[in-house]
Short mmCIF file of C-alpha atoms in Angstrom, two decimals:
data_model
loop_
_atom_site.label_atom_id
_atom_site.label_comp_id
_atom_site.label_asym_id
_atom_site.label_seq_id
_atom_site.Cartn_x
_atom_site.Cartn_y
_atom_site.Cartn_z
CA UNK K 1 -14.27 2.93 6.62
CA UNK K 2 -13.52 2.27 10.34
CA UNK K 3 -10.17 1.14 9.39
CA UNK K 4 -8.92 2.58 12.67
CA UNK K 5 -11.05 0.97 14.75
CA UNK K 6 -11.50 -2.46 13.42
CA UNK K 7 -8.49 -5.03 13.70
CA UNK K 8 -9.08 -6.35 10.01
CA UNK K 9 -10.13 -4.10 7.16
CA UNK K 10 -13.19 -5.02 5.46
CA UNK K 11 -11.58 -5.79 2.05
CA UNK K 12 -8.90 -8.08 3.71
CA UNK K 13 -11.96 -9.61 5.22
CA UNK K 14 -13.74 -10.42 2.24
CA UNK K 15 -10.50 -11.35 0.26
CA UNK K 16 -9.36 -13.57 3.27
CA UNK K 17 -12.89 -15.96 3.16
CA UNK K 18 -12.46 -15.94 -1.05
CA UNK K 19 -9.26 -16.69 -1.41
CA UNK K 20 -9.41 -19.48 1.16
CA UNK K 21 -12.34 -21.19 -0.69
CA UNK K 22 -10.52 -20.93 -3.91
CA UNK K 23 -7.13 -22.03 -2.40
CA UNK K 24 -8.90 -25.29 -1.23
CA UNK K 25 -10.68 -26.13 -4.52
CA UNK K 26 -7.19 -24.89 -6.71
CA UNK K 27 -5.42 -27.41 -4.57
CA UNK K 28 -7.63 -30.26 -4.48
CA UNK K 29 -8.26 -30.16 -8.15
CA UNK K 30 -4.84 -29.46 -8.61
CA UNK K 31 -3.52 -32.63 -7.18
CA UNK K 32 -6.23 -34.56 -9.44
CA UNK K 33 -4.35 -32.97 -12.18
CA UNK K 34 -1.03 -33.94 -10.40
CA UNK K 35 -2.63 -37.71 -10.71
CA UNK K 36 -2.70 -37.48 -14.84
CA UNK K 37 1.29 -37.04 -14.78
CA UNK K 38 3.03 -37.89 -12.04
CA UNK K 39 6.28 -36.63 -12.83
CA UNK K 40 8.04 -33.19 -13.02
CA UNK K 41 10.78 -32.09 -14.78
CA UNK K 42 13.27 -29.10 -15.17
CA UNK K 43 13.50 -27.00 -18.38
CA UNK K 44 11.10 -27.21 -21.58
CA UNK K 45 10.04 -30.75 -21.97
CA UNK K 46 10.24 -33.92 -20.41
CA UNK K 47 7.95 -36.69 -21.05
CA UNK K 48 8.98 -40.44 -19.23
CA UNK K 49 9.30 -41.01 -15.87
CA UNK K 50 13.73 -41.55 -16.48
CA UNK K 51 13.64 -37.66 -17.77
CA UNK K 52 11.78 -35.95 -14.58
CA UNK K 53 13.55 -34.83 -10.98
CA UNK K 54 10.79 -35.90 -8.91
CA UNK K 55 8.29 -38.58 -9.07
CA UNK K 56 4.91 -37.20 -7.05
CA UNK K 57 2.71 -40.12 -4.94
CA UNK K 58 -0.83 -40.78 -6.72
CA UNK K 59 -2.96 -38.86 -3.90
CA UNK K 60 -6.12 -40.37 -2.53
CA UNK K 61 -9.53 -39.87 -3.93
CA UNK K 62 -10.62 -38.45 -0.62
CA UNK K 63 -8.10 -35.85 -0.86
CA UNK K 64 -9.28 -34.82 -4.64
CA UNK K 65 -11.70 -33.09 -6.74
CA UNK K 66 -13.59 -34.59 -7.95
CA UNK K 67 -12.99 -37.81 -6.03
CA UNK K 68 -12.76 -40.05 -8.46
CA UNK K 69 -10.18 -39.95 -11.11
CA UNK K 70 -11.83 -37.04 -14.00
CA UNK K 71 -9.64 -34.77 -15.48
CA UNK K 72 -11.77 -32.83 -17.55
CA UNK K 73 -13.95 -32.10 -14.38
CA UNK K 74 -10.65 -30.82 -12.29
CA UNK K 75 -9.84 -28.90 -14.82
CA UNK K 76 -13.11 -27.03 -15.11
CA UNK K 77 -12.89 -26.20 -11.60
CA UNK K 78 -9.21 -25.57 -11.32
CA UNK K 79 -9.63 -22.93 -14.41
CA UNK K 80 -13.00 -21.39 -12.87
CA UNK K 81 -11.74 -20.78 -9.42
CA UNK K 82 -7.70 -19.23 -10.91
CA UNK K 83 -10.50 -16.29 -12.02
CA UNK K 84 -11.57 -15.40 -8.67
CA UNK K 85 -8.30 -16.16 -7.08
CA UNK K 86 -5.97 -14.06 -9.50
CA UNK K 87 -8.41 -11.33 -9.61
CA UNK K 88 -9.15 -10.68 -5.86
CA UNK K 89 -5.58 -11.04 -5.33
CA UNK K 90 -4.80 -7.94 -7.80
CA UNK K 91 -7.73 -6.57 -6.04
CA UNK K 92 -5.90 -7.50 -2.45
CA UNK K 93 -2.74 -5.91 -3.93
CA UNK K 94 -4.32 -2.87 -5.21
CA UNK K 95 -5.71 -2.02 -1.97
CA UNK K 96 -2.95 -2.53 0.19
CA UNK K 97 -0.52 -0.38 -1.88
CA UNK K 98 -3.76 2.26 -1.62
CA UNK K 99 -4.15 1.74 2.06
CA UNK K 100 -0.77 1.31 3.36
CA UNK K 101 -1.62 -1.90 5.01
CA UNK K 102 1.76 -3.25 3.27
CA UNK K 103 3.87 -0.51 3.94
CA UNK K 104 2.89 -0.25 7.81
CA UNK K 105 1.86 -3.47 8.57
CA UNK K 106 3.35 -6.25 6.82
CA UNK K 107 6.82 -4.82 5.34
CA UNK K 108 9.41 -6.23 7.22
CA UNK K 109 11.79 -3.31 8.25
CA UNK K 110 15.89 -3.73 7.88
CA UNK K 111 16.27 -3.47 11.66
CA UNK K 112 14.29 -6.46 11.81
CA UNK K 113 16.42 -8.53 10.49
CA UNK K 114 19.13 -9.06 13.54
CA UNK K 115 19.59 -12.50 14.04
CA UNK K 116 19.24 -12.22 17.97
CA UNK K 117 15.54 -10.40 17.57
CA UNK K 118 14.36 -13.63 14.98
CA UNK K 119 15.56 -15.96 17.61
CA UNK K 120 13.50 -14.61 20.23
CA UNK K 121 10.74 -14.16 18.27
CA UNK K 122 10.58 -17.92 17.36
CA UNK K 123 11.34 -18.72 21.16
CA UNK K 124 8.78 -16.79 21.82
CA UNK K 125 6.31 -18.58 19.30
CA UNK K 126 7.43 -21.63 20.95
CA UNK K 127 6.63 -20.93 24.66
CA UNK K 128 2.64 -19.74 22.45
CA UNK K 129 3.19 -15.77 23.60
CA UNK K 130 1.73 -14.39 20.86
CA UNK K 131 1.81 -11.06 22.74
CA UNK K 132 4.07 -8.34 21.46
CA UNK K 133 4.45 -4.70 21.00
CA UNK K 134 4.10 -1.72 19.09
CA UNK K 135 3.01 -2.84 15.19
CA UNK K 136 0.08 -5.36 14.20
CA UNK K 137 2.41 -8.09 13.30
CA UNK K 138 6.12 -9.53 14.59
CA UNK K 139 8.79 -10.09 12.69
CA UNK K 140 7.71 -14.02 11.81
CA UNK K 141 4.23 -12.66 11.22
CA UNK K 142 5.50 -10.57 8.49
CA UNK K 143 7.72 -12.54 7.34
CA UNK K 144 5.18 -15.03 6.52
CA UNK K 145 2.41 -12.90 4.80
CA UNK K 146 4.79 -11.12 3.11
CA UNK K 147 6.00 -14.17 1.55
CA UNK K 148 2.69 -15.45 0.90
CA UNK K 149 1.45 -12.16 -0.67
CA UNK K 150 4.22 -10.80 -2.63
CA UNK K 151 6.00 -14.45 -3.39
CA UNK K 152 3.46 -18.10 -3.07
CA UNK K 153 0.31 -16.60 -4.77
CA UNK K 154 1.69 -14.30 -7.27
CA UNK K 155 3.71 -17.04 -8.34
CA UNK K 156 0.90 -19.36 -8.55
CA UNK K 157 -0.69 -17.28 -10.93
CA UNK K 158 2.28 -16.37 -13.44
CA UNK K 159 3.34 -20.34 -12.95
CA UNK K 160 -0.14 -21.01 -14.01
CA UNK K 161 -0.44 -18.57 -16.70
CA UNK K 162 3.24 -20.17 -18.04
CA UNK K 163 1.91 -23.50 -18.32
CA UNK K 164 -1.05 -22.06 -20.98
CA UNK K 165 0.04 -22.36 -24.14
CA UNK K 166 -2.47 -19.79 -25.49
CA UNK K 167 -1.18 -17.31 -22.87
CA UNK K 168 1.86 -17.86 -24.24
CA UNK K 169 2.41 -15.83 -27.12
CA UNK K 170 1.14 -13.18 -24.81
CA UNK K 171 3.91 -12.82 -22.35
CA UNK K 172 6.53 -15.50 -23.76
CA UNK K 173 8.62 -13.63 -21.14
CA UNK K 174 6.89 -15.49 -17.93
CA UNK K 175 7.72 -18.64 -19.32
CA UNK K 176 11.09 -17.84 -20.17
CA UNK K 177 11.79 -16.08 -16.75
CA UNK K 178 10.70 -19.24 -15.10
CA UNK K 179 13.37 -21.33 -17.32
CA UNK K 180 11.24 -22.99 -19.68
CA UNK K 181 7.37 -24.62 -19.53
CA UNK K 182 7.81 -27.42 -17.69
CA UNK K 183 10.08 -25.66 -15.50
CA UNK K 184 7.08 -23.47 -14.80
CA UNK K 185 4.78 -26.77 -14.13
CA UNK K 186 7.34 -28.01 -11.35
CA UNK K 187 7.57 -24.27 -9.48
CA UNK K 188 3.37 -24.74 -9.80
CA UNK K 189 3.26 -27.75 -7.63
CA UNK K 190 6.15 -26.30 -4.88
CA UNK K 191 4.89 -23.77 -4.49
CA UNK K 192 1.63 -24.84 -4.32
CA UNK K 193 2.72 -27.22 -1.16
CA UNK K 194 4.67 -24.15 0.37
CA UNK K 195 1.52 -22.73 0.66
CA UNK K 196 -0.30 -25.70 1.84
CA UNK K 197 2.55 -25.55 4.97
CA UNK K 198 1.27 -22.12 5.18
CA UNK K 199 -2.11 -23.12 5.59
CA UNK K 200 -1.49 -25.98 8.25
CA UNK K 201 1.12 -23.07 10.67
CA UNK K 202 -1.33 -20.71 10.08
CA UNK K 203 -4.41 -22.79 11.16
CA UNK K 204 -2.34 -24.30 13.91
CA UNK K 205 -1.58 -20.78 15.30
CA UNK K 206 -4.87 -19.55 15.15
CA UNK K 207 -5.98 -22.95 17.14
CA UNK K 208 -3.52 -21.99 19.72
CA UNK K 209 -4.04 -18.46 20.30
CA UNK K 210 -7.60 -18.91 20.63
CA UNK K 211 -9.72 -19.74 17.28
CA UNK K 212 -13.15 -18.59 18.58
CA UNK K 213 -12.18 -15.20 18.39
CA UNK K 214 -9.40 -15.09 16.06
CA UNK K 215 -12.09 -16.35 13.31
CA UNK K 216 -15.12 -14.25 14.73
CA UNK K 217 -12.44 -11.00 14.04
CA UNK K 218 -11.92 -12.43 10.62
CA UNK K 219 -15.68 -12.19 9.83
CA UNK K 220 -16.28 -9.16 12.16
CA UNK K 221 -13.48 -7.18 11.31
CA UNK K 222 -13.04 -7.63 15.70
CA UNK K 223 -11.62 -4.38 17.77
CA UNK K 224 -8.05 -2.84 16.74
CA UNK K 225 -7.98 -2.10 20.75
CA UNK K 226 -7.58 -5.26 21.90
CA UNK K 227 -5.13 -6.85 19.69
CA UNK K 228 -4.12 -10.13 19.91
CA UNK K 229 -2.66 -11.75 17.35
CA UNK K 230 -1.18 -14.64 15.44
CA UNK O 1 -9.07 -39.67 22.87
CA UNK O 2 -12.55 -39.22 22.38
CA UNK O 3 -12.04 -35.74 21.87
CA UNK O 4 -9.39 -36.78 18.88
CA UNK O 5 -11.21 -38.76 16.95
CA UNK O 6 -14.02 -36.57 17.06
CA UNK O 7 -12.04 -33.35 15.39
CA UNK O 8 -10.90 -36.05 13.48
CA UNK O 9 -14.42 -37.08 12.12
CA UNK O 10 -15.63 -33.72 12.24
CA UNK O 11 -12.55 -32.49 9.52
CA UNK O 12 -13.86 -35.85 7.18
CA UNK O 13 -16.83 -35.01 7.03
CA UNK O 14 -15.97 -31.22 6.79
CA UNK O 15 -13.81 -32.29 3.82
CA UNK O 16 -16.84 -34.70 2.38
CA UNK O 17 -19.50 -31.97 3.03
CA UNK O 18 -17.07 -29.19 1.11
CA UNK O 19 -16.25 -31.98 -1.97
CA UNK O 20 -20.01 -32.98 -2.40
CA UNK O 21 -20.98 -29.71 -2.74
CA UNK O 22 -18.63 -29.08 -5.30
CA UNK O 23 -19.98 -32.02 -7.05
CA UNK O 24 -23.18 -30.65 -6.66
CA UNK O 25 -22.11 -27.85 -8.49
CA UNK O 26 -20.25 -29.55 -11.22
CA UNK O 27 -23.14 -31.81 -12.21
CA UNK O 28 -25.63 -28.69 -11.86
CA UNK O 29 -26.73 -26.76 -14.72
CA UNK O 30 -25.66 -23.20 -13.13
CA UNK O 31 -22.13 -24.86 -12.62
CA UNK O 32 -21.88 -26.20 -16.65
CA UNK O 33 -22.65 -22.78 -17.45
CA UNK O 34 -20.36 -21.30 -15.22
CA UNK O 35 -17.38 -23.84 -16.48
CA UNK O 36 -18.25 -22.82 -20.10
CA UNK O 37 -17.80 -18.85 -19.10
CA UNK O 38 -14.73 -19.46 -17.62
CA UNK O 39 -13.23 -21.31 -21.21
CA UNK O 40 -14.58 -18.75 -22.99
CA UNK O 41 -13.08 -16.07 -20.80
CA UNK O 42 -9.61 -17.31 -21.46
CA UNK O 43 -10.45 -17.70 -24.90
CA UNK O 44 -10.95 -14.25 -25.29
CA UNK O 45 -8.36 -12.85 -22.85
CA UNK O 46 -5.28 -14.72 -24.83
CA UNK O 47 -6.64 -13.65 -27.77
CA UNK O 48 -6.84 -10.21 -26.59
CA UNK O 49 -3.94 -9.86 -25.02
CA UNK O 50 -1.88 -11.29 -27.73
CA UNK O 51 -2.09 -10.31 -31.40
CA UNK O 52 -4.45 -13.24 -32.99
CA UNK O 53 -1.86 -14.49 -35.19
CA UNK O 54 1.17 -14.33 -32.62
CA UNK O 55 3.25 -17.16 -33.15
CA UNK O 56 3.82 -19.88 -30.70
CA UNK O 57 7.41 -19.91 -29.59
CA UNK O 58 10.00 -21.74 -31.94
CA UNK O 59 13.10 -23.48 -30.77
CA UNK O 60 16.55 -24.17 -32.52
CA UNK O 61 17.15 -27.80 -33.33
CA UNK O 62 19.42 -28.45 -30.03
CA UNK O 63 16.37 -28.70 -28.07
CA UNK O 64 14.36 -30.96 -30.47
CA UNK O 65 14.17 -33.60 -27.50
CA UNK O 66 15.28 -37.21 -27.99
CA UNK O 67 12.49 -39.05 -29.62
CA UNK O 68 8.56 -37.83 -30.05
CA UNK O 69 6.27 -39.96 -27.67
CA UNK O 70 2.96 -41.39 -29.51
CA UNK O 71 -0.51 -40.90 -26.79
CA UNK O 72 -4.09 -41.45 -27.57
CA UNK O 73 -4.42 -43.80 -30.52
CA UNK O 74 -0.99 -45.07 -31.50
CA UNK O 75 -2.64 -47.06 -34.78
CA UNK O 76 -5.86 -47.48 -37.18
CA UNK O 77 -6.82 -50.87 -36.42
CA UNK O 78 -8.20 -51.31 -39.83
CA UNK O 79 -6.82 -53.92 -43.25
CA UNK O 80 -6.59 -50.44 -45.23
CA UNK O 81 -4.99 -48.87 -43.24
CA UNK O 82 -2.51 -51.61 -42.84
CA UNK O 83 -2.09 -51.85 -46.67
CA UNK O 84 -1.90 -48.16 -46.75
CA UNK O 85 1.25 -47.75 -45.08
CA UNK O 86 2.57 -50.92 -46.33
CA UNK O 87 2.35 -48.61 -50.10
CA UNK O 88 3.70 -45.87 -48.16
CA UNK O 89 0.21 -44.19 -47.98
CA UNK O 90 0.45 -43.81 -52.12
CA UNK O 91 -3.14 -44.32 -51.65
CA UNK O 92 -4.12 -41.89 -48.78
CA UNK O 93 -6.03 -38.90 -49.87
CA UNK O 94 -7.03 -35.39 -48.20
CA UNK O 95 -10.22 -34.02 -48.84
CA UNK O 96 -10.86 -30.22 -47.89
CA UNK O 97 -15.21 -30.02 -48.12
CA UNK O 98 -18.06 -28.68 -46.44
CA UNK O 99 -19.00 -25.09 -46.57
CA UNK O 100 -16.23 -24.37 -49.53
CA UNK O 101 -16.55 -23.28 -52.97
CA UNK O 102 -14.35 -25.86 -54.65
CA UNK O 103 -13.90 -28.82 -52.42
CA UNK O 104 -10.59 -30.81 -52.86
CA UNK O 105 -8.91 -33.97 -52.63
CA UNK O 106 -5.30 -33.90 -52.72
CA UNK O 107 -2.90 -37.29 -52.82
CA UNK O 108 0.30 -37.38 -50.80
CA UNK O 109 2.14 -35.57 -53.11
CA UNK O 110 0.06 -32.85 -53.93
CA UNK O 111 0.39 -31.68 -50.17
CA UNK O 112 4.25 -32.17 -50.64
CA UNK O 113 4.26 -29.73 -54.11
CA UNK O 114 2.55 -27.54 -51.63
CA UNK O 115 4.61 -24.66 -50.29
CA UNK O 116 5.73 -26.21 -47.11
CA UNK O 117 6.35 -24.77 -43.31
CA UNK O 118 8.82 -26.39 -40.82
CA UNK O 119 8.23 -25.03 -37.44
CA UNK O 120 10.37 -26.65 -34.34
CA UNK O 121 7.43 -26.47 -31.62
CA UNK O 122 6.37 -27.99 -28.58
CA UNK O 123 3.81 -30.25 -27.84
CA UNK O 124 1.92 -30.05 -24.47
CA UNK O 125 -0.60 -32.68 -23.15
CA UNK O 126 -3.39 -32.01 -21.37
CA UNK O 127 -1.74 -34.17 -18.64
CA UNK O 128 1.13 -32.35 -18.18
CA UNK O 129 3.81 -33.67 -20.30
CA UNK O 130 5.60 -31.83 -22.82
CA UNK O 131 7.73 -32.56 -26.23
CA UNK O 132 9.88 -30.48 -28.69
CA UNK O 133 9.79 -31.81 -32.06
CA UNK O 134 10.34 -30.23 -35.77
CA UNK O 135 6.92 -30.43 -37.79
CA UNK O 136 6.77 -29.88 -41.43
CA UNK O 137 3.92 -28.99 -44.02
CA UNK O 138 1.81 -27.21 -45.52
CA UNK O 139 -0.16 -23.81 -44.01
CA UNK O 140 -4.08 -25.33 -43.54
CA UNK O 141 -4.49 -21.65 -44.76
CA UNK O 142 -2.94 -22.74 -47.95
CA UNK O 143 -5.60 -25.26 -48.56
CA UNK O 144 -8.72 -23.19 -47.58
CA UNK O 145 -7.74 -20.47 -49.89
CA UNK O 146 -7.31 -22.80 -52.35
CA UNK O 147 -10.91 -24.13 -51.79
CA UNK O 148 -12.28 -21.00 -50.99
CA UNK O 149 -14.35 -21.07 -47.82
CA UNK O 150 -17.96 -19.67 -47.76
CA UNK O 151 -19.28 -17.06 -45.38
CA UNK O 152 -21.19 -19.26 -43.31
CA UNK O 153 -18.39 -21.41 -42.17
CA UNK O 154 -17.65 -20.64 -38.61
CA UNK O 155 -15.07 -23.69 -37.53
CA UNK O 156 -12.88 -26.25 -39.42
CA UNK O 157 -13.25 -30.07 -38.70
CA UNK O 158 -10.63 -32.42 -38.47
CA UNK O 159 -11.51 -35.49 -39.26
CA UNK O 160 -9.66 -38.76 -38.88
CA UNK O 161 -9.39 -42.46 -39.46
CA UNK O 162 -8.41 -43.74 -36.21
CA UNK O 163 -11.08 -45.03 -33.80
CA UNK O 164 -10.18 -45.01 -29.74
CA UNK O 165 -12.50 -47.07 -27.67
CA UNK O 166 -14.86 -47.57 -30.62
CA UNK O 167 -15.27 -43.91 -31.36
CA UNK O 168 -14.28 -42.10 -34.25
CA UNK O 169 -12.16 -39.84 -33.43
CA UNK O 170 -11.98 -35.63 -34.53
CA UNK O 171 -11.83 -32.36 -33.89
CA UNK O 172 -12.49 -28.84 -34.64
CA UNK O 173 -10.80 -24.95 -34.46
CA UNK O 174 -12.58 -22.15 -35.14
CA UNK O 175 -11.34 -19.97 -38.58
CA UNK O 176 -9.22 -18.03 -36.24
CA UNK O 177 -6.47 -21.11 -35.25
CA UNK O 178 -7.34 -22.90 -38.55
CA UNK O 179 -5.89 -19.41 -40.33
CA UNK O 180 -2.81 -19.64 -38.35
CA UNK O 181 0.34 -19.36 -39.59
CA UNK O 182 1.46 -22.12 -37.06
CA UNK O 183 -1.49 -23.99 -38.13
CA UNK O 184 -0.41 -26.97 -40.57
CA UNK O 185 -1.05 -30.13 -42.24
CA UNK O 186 2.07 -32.11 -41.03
CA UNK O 187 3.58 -34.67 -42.70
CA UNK O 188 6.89 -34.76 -41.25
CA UNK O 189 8.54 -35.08 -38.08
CA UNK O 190 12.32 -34.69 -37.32
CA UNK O 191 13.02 -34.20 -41.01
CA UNK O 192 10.98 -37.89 -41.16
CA UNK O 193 7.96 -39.08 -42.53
CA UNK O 194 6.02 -39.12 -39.72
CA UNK O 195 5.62 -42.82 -38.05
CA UNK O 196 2.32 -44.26 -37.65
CA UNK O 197 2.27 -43.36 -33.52
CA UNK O 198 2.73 -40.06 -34.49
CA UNK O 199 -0.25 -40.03 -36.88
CA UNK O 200 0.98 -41.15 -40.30
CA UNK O 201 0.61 -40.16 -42.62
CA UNK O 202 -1.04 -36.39 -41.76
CA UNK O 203 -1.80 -34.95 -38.40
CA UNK O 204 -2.89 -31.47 -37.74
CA UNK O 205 -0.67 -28.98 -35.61
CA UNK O 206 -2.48 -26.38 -33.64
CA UNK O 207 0.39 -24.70 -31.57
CA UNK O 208 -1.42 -22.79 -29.00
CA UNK O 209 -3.58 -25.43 -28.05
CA UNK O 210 -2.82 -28.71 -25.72
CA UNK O 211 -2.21 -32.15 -27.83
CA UNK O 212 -5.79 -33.55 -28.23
CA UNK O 213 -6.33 -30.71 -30.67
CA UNK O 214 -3.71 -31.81 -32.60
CA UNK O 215 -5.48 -34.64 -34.78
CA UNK O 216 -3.67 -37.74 -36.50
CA UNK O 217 -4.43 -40.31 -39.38
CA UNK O 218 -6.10 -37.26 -41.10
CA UNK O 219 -8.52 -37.57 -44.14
CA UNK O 220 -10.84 -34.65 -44.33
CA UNK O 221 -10.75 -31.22 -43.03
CA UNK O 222 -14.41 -29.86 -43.28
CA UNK O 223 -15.87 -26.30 -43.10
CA UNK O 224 -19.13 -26.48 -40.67
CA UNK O 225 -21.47 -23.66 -39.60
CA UNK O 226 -22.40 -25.34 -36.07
CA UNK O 227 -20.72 -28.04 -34.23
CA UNK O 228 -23.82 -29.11 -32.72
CA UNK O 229 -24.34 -31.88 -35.56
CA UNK O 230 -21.25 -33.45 -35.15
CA UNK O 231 -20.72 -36.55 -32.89
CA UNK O 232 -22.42 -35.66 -29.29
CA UNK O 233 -21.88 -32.47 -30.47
CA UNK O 234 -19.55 -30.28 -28.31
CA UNK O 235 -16.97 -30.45 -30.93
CA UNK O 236 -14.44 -33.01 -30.69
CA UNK O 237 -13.29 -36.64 -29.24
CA UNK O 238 -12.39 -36.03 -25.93
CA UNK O 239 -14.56 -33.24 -25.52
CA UNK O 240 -17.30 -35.46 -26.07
CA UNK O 241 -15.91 -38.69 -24.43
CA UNK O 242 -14.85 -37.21 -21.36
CA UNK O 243 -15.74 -33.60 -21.06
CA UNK O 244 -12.55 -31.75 -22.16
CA UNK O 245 -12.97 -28.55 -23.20
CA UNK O 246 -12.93 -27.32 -26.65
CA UNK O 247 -11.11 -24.64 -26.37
CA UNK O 248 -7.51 -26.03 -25.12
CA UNK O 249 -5.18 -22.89 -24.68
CA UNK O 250 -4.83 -23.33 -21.34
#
């Protein structure tokens, strides 16, 4: 495998390049279907703008997919690319319960979490050292991925499988446990923008701790020796 | 500032590059085929996973919500159709045809002296929206025994009086959702006839499918072999229109 050599494992790799691809195309068709309703409510229904909790902008064709306003078209890609996306992330899963990669690398320990430590670890974020000690990732590090992997995507995909009404009768619990369909619709589109702040920290990171490399070692899989991360 | 608006230009036309392709894709052949898959795919995985007569869930009637909203065609812009509900649709008949052994036509209140279903269900649009409302009628399994379908009929037509943008509109299930138990010939709403947005005076209800399934102004429900011959022929209004997909569980 080479695991112990290389800085990124060849199935994060691989899963890192897909899942971004399918991220951008989920989100830009999402907000196209976004456009066809512009309002969000709380519980199982909700239908006029006087009934819903927010009221989202009309976003930009340049900003959609397609780019013009076709909702049959975003939905074709939006439910093509939630195949790849839900399935390499049980594959993503799958290996890093196998591997360990969770359990040594991104679980965030209880010692961590000592208010003092956090603080320095976002001054330190602030004055851009991104070097630190023993362990792949800081606390912040963790804290983020872990909250991407085990909390953002996961919840994209039962959020999306709530909204289906022929899922549905499957696993009424999802819906349920998510306090009703369109309940399950508004938690879709947070927590598809939480991860769209992940995407802009995370890109701005890697810009500042040096992208050249930090993207060759995504493709690579880069030398665990020389670690420097963000 | 150079530098700025160049990483500025450079993420446009990024962006443009990444969106055209996908366009590319979408208007390709491989990418059709690939869209088509996918549909089919979570056809066959909710039917899978869940028994093929589950039920959509039911609510109590506290959470009927406060009035039914009409979308797509909220009239038949025709004089009989006028006159018809000026006679309280006296005159409005159902006929069941097609690939059947007896075909039918059944008047207002032979679909009342049917054995009826109320089911208190909710309606989602394929834009997002959703309503509770309590639908009654008969089973559309009722009628099909009743005109016994032939083994060559693969999918059930809806078809409807209302026109939208010059079109005639319908649709079509396949004998799985047409056998439902869920599946029925509404003529109620709310304990109401229904009201002529809502379809009056019969609309289909497909419950595990989004709201364009659900036909209104209904006159025929036929039994077809192949959708291909129907309209543009990929088996509905909107799927033909616009591109919707047919099958709208998700």
């Amino acid at each position: 495998m080479g695991s112990k050599t290389k800085r990124h494992g060849l199935i994060t790799r691989v899963w890192h390049w897909l899942n971004l691809v399918c991220v951008v195309i989920l989100f830009m068709s999402g907000l196209t279907i976004s456009n066809a309703h512009r309002y969000l409510y709380w519980g199982e229904w909700g239908f006029s703008p006087d009934q819903a909790w927010l009221s989202v902008p009309r976003f930009p064709g340049w900003l959609t997919i397609p780019t013009n306003y076709n909702l049959a078209e975003a939905r074709d890609w939006h439910l093509l690319m939630a195949w790849p996306f839900a399935v390499g992330l049980l594959v993503m899963w799958i290996a890093m319960l196998i591997t360990g990669h969770f359990w040594r690398d991104i679980r965030t320990r209880l010692r961590e979490w000592k208010p003092t430590a956090i603080w320095q670890d976002i001054t330190e974020h602030l004055k851009l050292n991104f070097d630190h000690e023993v362990g792949k990732y800081n606390f912040l590090q963790k804290l983020a991925y872990g909250v991407v992997l085990g909390i953002f995507l996961p919840g994209m995909v039962l959020s999306g499988l709530a909204i289906s009404p022929g899922f549905e009768p499957a696993a009424p619990w999802i819906v349920e446990l998510l306090g009703g369909r369109q309940s399950a619709r508004s938690i879709h589109f947070i927590f598809s923008w939480g991860l769209f702040g992940f995407f802009v920290i995370h890109v701005a990171l890697v810009i500042l701790a040096g992208p050249i490399g930090q993207i060759r070692d995504m493709i690579t899989g880069g030398n665990a020796a020389e670690e420097k991360q963000v | 500032m150079k530098y700025a608006i160049g990483r500025r230009s450079l993420l446009a036309g990024m962006s443009a590059l990444f969106v055209g392709a996908c366009s590319k894709v979408a208007d390709s052949s491989v990418g059709r085929s690939l869209f088509d898959a996918s549909q089919r795919w979570h056809q066959s995985v909710h039917r899978s996973l869940a028994d093929r007569m589950a039920l959509a869930k039911e609510y109590s009637k506290a959470e009927i919500s406060p009035f039914f909203r009409g979308n797509g065609s909220l009239t038949v812009d025709t004089p009989e159709y006028e006159a018809s509900v000026v006679n309280q649709f006296k005159d409005w008949t159902l006929e069941v045809r097609g690939l059947v052994d007896t075909p039918l036509t059944l008047t207002m209140e032979n679909i009342r002296s049917l054995t009826q279903r109320t089911q208190i269900t909710r309606h989602d649009c394929v834009e997002g929206w959703s309503a509770i409302g309590e639908w009654t009628g008969p089973q559309l399994s009722t009628l099909l025994e009743a005109a016994g379908v032939q083994n060559d009929a693969k999918f059930a037509v809806f078809r409807c009086a209302d026109t939208l943008a010059g079109r005639q509109y319908y649709e079509s299930v396949d004998l799985v959702d047409a056998m439902h138990p869920q599946t029925i010939i509404a003529h109620e709403l709310n304990g109401e006839p229904l009201e002529v947005q809502n379809g009056a005076p019969l609309r289909m209800r497909i419950e595990r499918q989004l709201g364009y399934k659900h036909a209104k102004y209904l006159t025929a429900i036929e039994l077809v072999a192949d959708l291909a011959d129907l309209g543009e022929g990929e088996g509905g209004y909107w799927e033909d229109r616009a591109g919707y997909q047919w099958y709208a569980g998700i």
